mmCIF file of C-alpha atoms in Angstrom:
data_model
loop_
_atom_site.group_PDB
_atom_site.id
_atom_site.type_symbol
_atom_site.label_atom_id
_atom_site.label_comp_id
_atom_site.label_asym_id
_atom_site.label_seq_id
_atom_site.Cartn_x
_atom_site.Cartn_y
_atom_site.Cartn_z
ATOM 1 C CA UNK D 1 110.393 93.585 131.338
ATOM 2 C CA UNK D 2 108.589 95.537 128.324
ATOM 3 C CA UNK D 3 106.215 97.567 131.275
ATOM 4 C CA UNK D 4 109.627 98.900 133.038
ATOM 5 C CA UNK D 5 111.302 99.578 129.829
ATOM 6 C CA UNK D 6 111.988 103.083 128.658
ATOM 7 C CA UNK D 7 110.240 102.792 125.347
ATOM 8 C CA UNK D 8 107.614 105.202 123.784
ATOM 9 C CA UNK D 9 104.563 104.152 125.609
ATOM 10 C CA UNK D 10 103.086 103.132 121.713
ATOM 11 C CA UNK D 11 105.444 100.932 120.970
ATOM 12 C CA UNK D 12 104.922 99.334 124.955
ATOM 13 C CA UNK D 13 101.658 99.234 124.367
ATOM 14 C CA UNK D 14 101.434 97.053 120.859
ATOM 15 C CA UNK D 15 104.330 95.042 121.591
ATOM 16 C CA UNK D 16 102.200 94.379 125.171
ATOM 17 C CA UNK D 17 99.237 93.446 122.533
ATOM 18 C CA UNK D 18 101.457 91.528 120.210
ATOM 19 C CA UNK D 19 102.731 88.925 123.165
ATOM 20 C CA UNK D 20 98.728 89.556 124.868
ATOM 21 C CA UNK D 21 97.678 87.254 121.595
ATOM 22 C CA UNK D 22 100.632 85.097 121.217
ATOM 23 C CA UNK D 23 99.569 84.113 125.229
ATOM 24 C CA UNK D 24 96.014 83.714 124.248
ATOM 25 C CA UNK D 25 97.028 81.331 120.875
ATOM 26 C CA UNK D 26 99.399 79.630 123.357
ATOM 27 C CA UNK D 27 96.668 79.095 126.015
ATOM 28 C CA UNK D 28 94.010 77.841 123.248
ATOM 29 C CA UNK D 29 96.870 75.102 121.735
ATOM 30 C CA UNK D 30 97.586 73.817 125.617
ATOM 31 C CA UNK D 31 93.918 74.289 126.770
ATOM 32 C CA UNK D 32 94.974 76.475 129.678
ATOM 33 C CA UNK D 33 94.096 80.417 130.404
ATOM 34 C CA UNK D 34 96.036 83.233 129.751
ATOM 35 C CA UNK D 35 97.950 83.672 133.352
ATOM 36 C CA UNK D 36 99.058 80.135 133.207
ATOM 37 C CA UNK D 37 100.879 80.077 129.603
ATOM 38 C CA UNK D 38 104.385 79.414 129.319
ATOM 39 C CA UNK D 39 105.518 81.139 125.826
ATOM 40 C CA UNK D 40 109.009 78.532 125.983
ATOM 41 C CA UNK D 41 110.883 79.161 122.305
ATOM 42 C CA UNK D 42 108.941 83.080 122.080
ATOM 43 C CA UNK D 43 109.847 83.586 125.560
ATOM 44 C CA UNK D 44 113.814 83.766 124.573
ATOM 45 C CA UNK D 45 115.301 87.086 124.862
ATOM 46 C CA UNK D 46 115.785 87.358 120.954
ATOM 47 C CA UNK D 47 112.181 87.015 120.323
ATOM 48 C CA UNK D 48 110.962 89.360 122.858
ATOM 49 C CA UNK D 49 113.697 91.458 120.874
ATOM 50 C CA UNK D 50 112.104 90.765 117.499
ATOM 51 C CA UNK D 51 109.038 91.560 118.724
ATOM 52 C CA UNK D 52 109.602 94.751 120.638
ATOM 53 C CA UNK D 53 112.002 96.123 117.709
ATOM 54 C CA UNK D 54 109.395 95.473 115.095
ATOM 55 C CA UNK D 55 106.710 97.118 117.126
ATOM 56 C CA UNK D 56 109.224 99.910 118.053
ATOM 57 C CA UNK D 57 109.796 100.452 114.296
ATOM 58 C CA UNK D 58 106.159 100.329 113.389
ATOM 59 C CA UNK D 59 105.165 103.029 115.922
ATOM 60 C CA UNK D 60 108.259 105.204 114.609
ATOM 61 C CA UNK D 61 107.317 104.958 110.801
ATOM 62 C CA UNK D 62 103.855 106.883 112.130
ATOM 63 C CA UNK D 63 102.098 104.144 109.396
ATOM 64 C CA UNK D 64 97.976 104.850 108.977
ATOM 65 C CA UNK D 65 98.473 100.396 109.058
ATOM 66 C CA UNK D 66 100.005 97.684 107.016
ATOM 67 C CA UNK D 67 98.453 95.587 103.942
ATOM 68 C CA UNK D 68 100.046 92.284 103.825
ATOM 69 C CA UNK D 69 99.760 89.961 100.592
ATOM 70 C CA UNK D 70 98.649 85.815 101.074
ATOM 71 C CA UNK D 71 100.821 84.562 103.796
ATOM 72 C CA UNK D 72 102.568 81.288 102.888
ATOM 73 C CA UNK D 73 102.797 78.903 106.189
ATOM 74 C CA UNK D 74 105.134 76.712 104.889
ATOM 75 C CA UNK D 75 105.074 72.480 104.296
ATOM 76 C CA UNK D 76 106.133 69.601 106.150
ATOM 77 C CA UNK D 77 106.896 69.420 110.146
ATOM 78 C CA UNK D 78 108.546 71.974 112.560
ATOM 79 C CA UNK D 79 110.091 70.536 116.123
ATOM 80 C CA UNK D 80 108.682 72.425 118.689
ATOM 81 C CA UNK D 81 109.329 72.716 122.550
ATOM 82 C CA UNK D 82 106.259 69.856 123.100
ATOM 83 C CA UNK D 83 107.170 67.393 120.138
ATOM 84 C CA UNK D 84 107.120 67.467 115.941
ATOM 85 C CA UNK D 85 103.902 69.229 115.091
ATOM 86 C CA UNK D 86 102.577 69.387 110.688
ATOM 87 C CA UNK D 87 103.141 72.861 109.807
ATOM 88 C CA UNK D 88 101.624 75.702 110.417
ATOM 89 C CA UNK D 89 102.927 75.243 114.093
ATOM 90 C CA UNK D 90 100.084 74.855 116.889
ATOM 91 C CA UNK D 91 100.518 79.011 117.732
ATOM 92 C CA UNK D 92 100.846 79.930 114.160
ATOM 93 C CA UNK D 93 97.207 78.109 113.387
ATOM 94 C CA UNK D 94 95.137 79.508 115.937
ATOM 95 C CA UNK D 95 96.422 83.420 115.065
ATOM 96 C CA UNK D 96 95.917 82.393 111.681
ATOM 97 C CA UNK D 97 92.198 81.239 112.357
ATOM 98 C CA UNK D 98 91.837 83.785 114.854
ATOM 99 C CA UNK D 99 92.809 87.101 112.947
ATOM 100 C CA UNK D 100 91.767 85.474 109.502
ATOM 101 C CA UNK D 101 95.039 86.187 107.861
ATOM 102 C CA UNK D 102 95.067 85.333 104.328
ATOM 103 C CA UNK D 103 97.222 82.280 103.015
ATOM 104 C CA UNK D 104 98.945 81.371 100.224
ATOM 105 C CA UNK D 105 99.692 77.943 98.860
ATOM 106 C CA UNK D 106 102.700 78.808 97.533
ATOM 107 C CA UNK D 107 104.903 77.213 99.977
ATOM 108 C CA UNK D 108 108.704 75.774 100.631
ATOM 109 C CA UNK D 109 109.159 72.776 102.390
ATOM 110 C CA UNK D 110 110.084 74.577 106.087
ATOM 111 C CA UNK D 111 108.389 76.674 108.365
ATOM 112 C CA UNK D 112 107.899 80.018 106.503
ATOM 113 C CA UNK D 113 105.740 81.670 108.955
ATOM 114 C CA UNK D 114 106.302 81.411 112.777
ATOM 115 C CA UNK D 115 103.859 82.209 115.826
ATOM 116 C CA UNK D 116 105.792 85.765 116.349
ATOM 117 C CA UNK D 117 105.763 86.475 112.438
ATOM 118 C CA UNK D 118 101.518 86.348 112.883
ATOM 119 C CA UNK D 119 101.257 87.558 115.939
ATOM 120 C CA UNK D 120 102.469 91.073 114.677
ATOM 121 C CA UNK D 121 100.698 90.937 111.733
ATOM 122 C CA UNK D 122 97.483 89.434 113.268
ATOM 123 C CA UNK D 123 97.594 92.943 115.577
ATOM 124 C CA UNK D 124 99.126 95.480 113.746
ATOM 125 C CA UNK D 125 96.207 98.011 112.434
ATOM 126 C CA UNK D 126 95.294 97.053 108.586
ATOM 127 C CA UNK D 127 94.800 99.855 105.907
ATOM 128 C CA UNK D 128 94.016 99.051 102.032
ATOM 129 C CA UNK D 129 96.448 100.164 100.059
ATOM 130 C CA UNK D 130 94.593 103.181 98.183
ATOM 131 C CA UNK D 131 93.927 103.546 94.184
ATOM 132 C CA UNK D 132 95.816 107.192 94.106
ATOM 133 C CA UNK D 133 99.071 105.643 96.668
ATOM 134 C CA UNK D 134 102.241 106.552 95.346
ATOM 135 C CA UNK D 135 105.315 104.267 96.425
ATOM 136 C CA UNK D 136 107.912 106.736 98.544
ATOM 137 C CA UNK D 137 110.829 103.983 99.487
ATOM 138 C CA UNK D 138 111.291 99.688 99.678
ATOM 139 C CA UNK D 139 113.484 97.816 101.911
ATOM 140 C CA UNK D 140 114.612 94.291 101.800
ATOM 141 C CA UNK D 141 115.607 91.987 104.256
ATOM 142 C CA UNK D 142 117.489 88.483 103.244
ATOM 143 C CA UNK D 143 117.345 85.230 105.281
ATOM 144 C CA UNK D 144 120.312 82.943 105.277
ATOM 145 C CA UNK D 145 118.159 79.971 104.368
ATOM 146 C CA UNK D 146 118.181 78.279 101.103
ATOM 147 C CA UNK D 147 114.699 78.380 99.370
ATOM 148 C CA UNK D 148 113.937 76.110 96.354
ATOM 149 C CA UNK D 149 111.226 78.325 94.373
ATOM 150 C CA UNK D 150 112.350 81.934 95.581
ATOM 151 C CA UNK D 151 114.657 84.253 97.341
ATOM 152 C CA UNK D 152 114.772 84.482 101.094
ATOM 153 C CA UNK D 153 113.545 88.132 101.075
ATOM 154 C CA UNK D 154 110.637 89.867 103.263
ATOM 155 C CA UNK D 155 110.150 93.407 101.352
ATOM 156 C CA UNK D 156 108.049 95.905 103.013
ATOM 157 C CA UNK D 157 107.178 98.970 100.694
ATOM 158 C CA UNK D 158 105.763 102.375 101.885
ATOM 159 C CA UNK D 159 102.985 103.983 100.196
ATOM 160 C CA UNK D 160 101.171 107.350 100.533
ATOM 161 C CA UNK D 161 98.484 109.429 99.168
ATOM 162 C CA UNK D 162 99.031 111.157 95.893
ATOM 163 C CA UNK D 163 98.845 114.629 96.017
ATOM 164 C CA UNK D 164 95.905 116.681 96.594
ATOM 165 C CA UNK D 165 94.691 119.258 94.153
ATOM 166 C CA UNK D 166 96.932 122.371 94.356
ATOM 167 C CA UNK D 167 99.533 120.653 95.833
ATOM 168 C CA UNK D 168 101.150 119.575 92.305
ATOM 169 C CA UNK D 169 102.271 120.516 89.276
ATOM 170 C CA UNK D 170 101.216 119.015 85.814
ATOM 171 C CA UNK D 171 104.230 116.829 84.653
ATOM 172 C CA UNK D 172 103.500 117.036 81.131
ATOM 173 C CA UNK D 173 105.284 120.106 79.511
ATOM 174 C CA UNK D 174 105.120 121.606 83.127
ATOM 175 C CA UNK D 175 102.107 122.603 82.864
ATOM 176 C CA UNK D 176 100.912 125.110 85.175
ATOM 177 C CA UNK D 177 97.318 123.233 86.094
ATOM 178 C CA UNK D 178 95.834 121.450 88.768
ATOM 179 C CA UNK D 179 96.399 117.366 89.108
ATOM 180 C CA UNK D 180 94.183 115.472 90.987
ATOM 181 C CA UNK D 181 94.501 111.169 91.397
ATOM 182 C CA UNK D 182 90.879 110.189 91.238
ATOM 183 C CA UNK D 183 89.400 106.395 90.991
ATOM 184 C CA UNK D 184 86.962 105.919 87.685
ATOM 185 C CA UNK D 185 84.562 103.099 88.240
ATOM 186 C CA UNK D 186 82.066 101.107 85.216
ATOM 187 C CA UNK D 187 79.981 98.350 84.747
ATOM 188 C CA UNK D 188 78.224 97.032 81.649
ATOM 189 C CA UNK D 189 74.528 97.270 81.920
ATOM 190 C CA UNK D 190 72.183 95.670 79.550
ATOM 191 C CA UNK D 191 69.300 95.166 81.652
ATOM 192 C CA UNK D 192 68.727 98.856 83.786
ATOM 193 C CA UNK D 193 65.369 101.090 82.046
ATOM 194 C CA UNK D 194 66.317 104.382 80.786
ATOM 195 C CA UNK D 195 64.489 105.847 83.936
ATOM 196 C CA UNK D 196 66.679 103.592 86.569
ATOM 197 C CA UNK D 197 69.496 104.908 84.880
ATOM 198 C CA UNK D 198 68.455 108.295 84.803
ATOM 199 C CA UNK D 199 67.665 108.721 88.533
ATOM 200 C CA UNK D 200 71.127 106.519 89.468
ATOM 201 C CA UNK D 201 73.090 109.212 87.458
ATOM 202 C CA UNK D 202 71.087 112.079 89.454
ATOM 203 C CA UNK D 203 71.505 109.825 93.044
ATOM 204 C CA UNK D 204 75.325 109.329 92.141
ATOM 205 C CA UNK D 205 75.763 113.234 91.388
ATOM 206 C CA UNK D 206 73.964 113.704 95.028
ATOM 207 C CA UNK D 207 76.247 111.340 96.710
ATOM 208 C CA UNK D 208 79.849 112.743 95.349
ATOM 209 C CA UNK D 209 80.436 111.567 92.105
ATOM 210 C CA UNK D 210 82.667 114.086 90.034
ATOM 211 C CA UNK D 211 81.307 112.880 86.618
ATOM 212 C CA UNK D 212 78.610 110.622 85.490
ATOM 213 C CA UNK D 213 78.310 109.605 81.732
ATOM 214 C CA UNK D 214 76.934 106.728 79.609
ATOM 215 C CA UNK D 215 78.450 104.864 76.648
ATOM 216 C CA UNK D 216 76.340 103.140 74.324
ATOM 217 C CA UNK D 217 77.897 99.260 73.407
ATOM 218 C CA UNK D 218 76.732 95.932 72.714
ATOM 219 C CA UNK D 219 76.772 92.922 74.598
ATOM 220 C CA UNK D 220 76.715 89.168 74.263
ATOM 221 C CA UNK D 221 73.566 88.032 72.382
ATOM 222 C CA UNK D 222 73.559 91.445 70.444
ATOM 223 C CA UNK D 223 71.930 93.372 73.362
ATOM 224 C CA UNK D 224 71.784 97.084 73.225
ATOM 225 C CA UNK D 225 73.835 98.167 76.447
ATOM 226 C CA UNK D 226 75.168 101.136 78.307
ATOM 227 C CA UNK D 227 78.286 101.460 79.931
ATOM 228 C CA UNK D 228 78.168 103.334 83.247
ATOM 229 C CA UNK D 229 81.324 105.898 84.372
ATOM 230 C CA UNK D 230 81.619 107.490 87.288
ATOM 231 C CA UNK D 231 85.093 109.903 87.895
ATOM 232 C CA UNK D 232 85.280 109.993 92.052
ATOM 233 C CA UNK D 233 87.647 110.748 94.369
ATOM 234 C CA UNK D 234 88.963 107.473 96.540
ATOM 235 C CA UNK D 235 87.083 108.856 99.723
ATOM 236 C CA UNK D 236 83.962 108.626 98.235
ATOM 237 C CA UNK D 237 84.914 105.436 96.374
ATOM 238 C CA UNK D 238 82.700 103.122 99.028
ATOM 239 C CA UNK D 239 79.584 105.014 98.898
ATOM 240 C CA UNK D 240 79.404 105.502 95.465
ATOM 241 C CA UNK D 241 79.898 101.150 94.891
ATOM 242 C CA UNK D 242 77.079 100.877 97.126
ATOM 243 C CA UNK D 243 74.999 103.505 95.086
ATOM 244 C CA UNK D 244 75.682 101.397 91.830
ATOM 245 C CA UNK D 245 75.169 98.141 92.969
ATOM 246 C CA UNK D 246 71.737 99.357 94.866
ATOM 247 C CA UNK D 247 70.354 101.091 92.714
ATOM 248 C CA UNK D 248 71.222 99.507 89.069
ATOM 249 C CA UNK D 249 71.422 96.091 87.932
ATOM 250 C CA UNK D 250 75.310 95.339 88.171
ATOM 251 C CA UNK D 251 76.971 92.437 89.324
ATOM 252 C CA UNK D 252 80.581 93.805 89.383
ATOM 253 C CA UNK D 253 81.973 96.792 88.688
ATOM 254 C CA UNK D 254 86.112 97.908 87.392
ATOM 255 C CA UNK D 255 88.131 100.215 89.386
ATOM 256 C CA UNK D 256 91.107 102.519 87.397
ATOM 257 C CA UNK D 257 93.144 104.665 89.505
ATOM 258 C CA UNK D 258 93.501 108.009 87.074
ATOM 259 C CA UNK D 259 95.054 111.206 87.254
ATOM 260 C CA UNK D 260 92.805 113.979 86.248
ATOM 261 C CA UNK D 261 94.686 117.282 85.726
ATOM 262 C CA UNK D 262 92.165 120.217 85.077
ATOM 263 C CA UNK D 263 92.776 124.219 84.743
ATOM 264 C CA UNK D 264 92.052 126.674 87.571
ATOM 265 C CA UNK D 265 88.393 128.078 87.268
ATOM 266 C CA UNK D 266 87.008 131.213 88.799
ATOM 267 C CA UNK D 267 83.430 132.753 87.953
ATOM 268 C CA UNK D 268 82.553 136.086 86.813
ATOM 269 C CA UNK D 269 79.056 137.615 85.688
ATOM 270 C CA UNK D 270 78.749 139.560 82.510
ATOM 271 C CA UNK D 271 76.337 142.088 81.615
ATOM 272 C CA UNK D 272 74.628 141.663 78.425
ATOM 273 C CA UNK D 273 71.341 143.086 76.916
ATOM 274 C CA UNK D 274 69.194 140.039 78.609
ATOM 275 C CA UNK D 275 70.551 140.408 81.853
ATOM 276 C CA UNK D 276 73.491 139.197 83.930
ATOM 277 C CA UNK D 277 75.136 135.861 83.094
ATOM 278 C CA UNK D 278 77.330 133.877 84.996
ATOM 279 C CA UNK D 279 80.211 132.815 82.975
ATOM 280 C CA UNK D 280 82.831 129.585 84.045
ATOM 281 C CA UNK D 281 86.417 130.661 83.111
ATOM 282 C CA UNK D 282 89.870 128.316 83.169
ATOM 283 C CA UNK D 283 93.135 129.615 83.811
ATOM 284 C CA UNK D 284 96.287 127.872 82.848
ATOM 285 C CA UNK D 285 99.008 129.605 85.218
ATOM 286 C CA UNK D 286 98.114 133.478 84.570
ATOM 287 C CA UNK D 287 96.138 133.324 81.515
ATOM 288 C CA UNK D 288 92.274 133.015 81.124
ATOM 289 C CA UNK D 289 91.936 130.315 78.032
ATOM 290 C CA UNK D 290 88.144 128.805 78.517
ATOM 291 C CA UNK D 291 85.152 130.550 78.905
ATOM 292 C CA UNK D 292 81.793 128.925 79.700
ATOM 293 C CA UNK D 293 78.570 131.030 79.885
ATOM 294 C CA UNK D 294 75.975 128.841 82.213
ATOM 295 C CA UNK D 295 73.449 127.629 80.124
ATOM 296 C CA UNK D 296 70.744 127.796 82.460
ATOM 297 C CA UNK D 297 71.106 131.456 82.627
ATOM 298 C CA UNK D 298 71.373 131.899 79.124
ATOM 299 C CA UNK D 299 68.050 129.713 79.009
ATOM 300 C CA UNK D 300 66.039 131.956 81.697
ATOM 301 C CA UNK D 301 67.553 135.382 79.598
ATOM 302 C CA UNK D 302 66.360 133.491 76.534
ATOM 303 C CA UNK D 303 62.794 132.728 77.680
ATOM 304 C CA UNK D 304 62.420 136.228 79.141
ATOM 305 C CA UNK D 305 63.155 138.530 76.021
ATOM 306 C CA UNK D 306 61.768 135.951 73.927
ATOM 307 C CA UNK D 307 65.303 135.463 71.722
ATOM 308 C CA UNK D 308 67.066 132.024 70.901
ATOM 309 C CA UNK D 309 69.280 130.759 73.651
ATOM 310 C CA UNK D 310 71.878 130.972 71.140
ATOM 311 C CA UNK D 311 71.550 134.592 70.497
ATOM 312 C CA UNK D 312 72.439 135.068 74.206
ATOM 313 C CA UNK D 313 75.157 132.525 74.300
ATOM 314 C CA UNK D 314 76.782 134.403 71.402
ATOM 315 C CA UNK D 315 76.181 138.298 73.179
ATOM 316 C CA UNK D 316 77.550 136.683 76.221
ATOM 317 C CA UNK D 317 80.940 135.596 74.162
ATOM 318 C CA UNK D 318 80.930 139.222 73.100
ATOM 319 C CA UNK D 319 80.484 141.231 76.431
ATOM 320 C CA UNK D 320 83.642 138.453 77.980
ATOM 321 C CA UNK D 321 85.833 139.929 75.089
ATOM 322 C CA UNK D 322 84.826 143.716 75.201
ATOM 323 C CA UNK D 323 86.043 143.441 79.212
#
């Protein structure tokens, strides 16, 4: 019936993979193969409905995948077509240990999770939610069924990215700058040598990381400590964890989701009486506001005509406000 429908051939297909591992539960409970299972209550016309519309739905929402929270199974017994089984039902089990859905304990005394229910969530593609996700819209759905603890309601949120730099405008005051959602990771060290640390903060640089800085703290047992921060965007997120926990002596490490907003730069060289310099500038909306001569030119001008790096800093300064 689904393979001669006229659906999108994407929504065919999963709900075709959605009833391919309700067959294959089926066929583990009954000890029989594949070809040979009889799906009895999921074979009814409103389940292949349910199933078909909610894979129908899920192809049209063009979803990257779905992050579900603990799954609660439900407590006590469910009649089934073969006898009274202890919930989970037979079907709903073997998805369960199958697909290694996560469960929750929190349950109601009736079956709150069927073998259809996990079957499309057992297939369906996952995606993490990211750090940066904004929420765009919620639905809810109520059951007619009573529950003791809670409402009857399945709520399905969609998230996406935040947006990119460029893409956005600074909310506060309107602010004509850039705003970027980034991830800022730490970890407490009190055990890492001031060389270990050095070289992780050079490696983390090389790998992606936006910003790298240690705080000074103390710890338990009044150990001297550092706290490690790295500013990265959530793309990079994965290698840089890997970098930290490699390469320094962390057990864990936090994970904020922040908003960075930062001014337009551009850079210019200025001629001064040591030479050329490269100078950083920020622009908020039309006007130039921060100007940053780089220091390692100002260094090389500095050892060449034999003058204090802050001589050149300053004639650098100059030569940006006589342009």
């Amino acid at each position: 019936m689904i393979e001669e429908s006229d659906l999108p051939e994407a929504a065919r297909e999963l709900s075709l993979e959605v009833f391919q591992a309700l067959a294959e539960a089926e066929g583990r409970v009954h000890g029989k193969p594949v070809d040979e299972v009889h799906f009895h209550e999921v074979g009814a016309v409103d389940s292949i409905i349910d199933i078909v519309g909610c894979c129908l739905a899920y192809t049209l929402l063009v979803v990257d995948g779905i992050s579900v929270s603990p799954l609660p199974v439900g407590e006590g017994l469910v009649h089934c077509a073969h006898g009274v089984y202890p919930l989970p039902a037979p079907a709903t089990q073997a998805l369960l240990e199958k697909y290694r859905l996560p469960i929750s304990r929190n349950n109601e005394c009736c079956e709150m999770l069927t073998p259809t229910g996990a079957a499309l969530l057992a297939v369906w593609k996952k995606a993490e939610i990211p750090g940066s996700a904004v929420m765009c819209e919620t639905f809810n759905s109520f059951g007619h069924r009573e529950m003791e603890s809670r409402p009857n309601v399945l709520r399905v949120t969609v998230y996406e990215d935040a947006p990119k730099v460029g893409e956005a405008a600074c909310e506060t005051e309107n602010l004509p700058c850039e705003v970027e959602e980034l991830i800022q990771l730490e970890t407490n060290l009190d055990d890492s040598t001031g060389e270990v640390l050095g070289a992780t903060m050079a490696t983390l640089f090389a790998r992606g990381a936006l910003d790298v800085w240690f705080t000074p703290l103390t710890m338990k047992k009044q150990r001297p400590a550092v706290q490690l921060g790295v500013l990265v965007r959530p793309e990079k997120r994965d290698e840089i964890l890997k970098v930290i926990f490699t390469e320094t002596s962390a057990f864990g490490i936090r994970e904020f989701s922040v908003r960075r907003y930062s001014l337009a730069r551009r850079w210019e060289t200025v001629q001064t009486a040591y030479g050329p310099i490269r100078v950083k500038i920020g622009t908020l909306g039309t006007s130039d506001i921060q100007f940053s001569p780089e220091f390692s030119d100002c260094l090389s001008a500095s050892e060449t005509h034999s003058v204090p790096v802050s001589v050149v800093f300053r004639a650098t300064l100059v030569g940006i406000e006589r342009g």
